[in-house]
């Protein structure tokens, strides 16, 4: 059985091929009625742990800038 993420990605792939405006508008209205914004997202224990670890890193100033990360990534890629 497909996971929700797989199903969502398959739907997105199919949507990208549709050019009929009326069809897309009808789909949009259907989706808007069942908006995920009203649904509470359930996080796994691993996701909660990662978020807590991230918050701890921020509190303890264990962070780097995006620019610094980009430089590190480029150096790492050069070493491959």
PDB file of C-alpha atoms in Angstrom:
ATOM      1  CA  UNK A   1       0.000   0.000   0.000  1.00  0.00           C
ATOM      2  CA  UNK A   2       1.271   3.486  -0.851  1.00  0.00           C
ATOM      3  CA  UNK A   3       2.112   5.893   1.893  1.00  0.00           C
ATOM      4  CA  UNK A   4       0.389   9.268   2.034  1.00  0.00           C
ATOM      5  CA  UNK A   5       3.603  10.910   0.766  1.00  0.00           C
ATOM      6  CA  UNK A   6       3.763   8.579  -2.253  1.00  0.00           C
ATOM      7  CA  UNK A   7       0.127   9.199  -3.096  1.00  0.00           C
ATOM      8  CA  UNK A   8       0.586  12.973  -2.706  1.00  0.00           C
ATOM      9  CA  UNK A   9       3.666  12.944  -4.962  1.00  0.00           C
ATOM     10  CA  UNK A  10       1.851  10.868  -7.603  1.00  0.00           C
ATOM     11  CA  UNK A  11      -1.047  13.336  -7.571  1.00  0.00           C
ATOM     12  CA  UNK A  12       1.357  16.255  -7.944  1.00  0.00           C
ATOM     13  CA  UNK A  13       3.081  14.545 -10.884  1.00  0.00           C
ATOM     14  CA  UNK A  14      -0.276  14.087 -12.617  1.00  0.00           C
ATOM     15  CA  UNK A  15      -1.372  17.671 -11.858  1.00  0.00           C
ATOM     16  CA  UNK A  16       1.733  19.043 -13.536  1.00  0.00           C
ATOM     17  CA  UNK A  17       0.617  17.492 -16.826  1.00  0.00           C
ATOM     18  CA  UNK A  18      -2.883  19.066 -16.785  1.00  0.00           C
ATOM     19  CA  UNK A  19      -3.334  22.264 -18.784  1.00  0.00           C
ATOM     20  CA  UNK A  20      -7.152  22.451 -18.869  1.00  0.00           C
ATOM     21  CA  UNK A  21      -8.029  25.499 -16.756  1.00  0.00           C
ATOM     22  CA  UNK A  22     -11.613  24.410 -16.007  1.00  0.00           C
ATOM     23  CA  UNK A  23     -10.468  20.982 -14.843  1.00  0.00           C
ATOM     24  CA  UNK A  24      -7.792  22.517 -12.630  1.00  0.00           C
ATOM     25  CA  UNK A  25     -10.292  25.010 -11.198  1.00  0.00           C
ATOM     26  CA  UNK A  26     -12.687  22.180 -10.308  1.00  0.00           C
ATOM     27  CA  UNK A  27      -9.866  20.263  -8.638  1.00  0.00           C
ATOM     28  CA  UNK A  28      -8.801  23.356  -6.742  1.00  0.00           C
ATOM     29  CA  UNK A  29     -12.328  23.908  -5.425  1.00  0.00           C
ATOM     30  CA  UNK A  30     -12.536  20.266  -4.326  1.00  0.00           C
ATOM     31  CA  UNK A  31      -9.216  20.485  -2.515  1.00  0.00           C
ATOM     32  CA  UNK A  32     -10.026  23.870  -0.962  1.00  0.00           C
ATOM     33  CA  UNK A  33     -13.130  22.389   0.682  1.00  0.00           C
ATOM     34  CA  UNK A  34     -10.969  19.759   2.372  1.00  0.00           C
ATOM     35  CA  UNK A  35      -8.032  21.962   3.218  1.00  0.00           C
ATOM     36  CA  UNK A  36      -5.243  20.334   5.205  1.00  0.00           C
ATOM     37  CA  UNK A  37      -4.884  23.600   7.108  1.00  0.00           C
ATOM     38  CA  UNK A  38      -7.650  22.466   9.447  1.00  0.00           C
ATOM     39  CA  UNK A  39      -6.028  19.107  10.156  1.00  0.00           C
ATOM     40  CA  UNK A  40      -3.625  18.722  13.038  1.00  0.00           C
ATOM     41  CA  UNK A  41      -0.371  17.190  11.929  1.00  0.00           C
ATOM     42  CA  UNK A  42       0.758  14.224  13.989  1.00  0.00           C
ATOM     43  CA  UNK A  43       4.523  14.086  14.341  1.00  0.00           C
ATOM     44  CA  UNK A  44       6.372  10.857  15.013  1.00  0.00           C
ATOM     45  CA  UNK A  45       8.543  10.497  18.102  1.00  0.00           C
ATOM     46  CA  UNK A  46      11.627  10.782  15.876  1.00  0.00           C
ATOM     47  CA  UNK A  47      10.353  14.036  14.364  1.00  0.00           C
ATOM     48  CA  UNK A  48       9.631  15.460  17.818  1.00  0.00           C
ATOM     49  CA  UNK A  49      13.100  14.407  18.984  1.00  0.00           C
ATOM     50  CA  UNK A  50      14.742  16.128  15.999  1.00  0.00           C
ATOM     51  CA  UNK A  51      12.760  19.329  16.625  1.00  0.00           C
ATOM     52  CA  UNK A  52      13.736  19.311  20.297  1.00  0.00           C
ATOM     53  CA  UNK A  53      17.380  18.756  19.351  1.00  0.00           C
ATOM     54  CA  UNK A  54      17.156  21.683  16.921  1.00  0.00           C
ATOM     55  CA  UNK A  55      15.705  23.940  19.577  1.00  0.00           C
ATOM     56  CA  UNK A  56      18.506  22.920  21.952  1.00  0.00           C
ATOM     57  CA  UNK A  57      21.098  23.717  19.260  1.00  0.00           C
ATOM     58  CA  UNK A  58      19.581  27.183  18.786  1.00  0.00           C
ATOM     59  CA  UNK A  59      19.466  27.856  22.545  1.00  0.00           C
ATOM     60  CA  UNK A  60      23.111  26.833  22.898  1.00  0.00           C
ATOM     61  CA  UNK A  61      24.240  28.778  19.813  1.00  0.00           C
ATOM     62  CA  UNK A  62      25.319  25.656  17.917  1.00  0.00           C
ATOM     63  CA  UNK A  63      24.339  27.161  14.587  1.00  0.00           C
ATOM     64  CA  UNK A  64      25.992  28.287  11.343  1.00  0.00           C
ATOM     65  CA  UNK A  65      24.827  30.666   8.655  1.00  0.00           C
ATOM     66  CA  UNK A  66      23.442  29.482   5.336  1.00  0.00           C
ATOM     67  CA  UNK A  67      26.422  31.095   3.628  1.00  0.00           C
ATOM     68  CA  UNK A  68      28.828  29.135   5.825  1.00  0.00           C
ATOM     69  CA  UNK A  69      26.906  25.924   5.158  1.00  0.00           C
ATOM     70  CA  UNK A  70      27.037  26.566   1.403  1.00  0.00           C
ATOM     71  CA  UNK A  71      30.825  26.978   1.559  1.00  0.00           C
ATOM     72  CA  UNK A  72      31.173  23.752   3.532  1.00  0.00           C
ATOM     73  CA  UNK A  73      28.972  21.932   1.012  1.00  0.00           C
ATOM     74  CA  UNK A  74      31.080  23.170  -1.909  1.00  0.00           C
ATOM     75  CA  UNK A  75      34.282  22.031  -0.217  1.00  0.00           C
ATOM     76  CA  UNK A  76      32.743  18.656   0.527  1.00  0.00           C
ATOM     77  CA  UNK A  77      31.600  18.281  -3.106  1.00  0.00           C
ATOM     78  CA  UNK A  78      35.082  19.140  -4.364  1.00  0.00           C
ATOM     79  CA  UNK A  79      36.430  16.267  -2.284  1.00  0.00           C
ATOM     80  CA  UNK A  80      34.210  13.686  -3.979  1.00  0.00           C
TER      81      UNK A  80
END
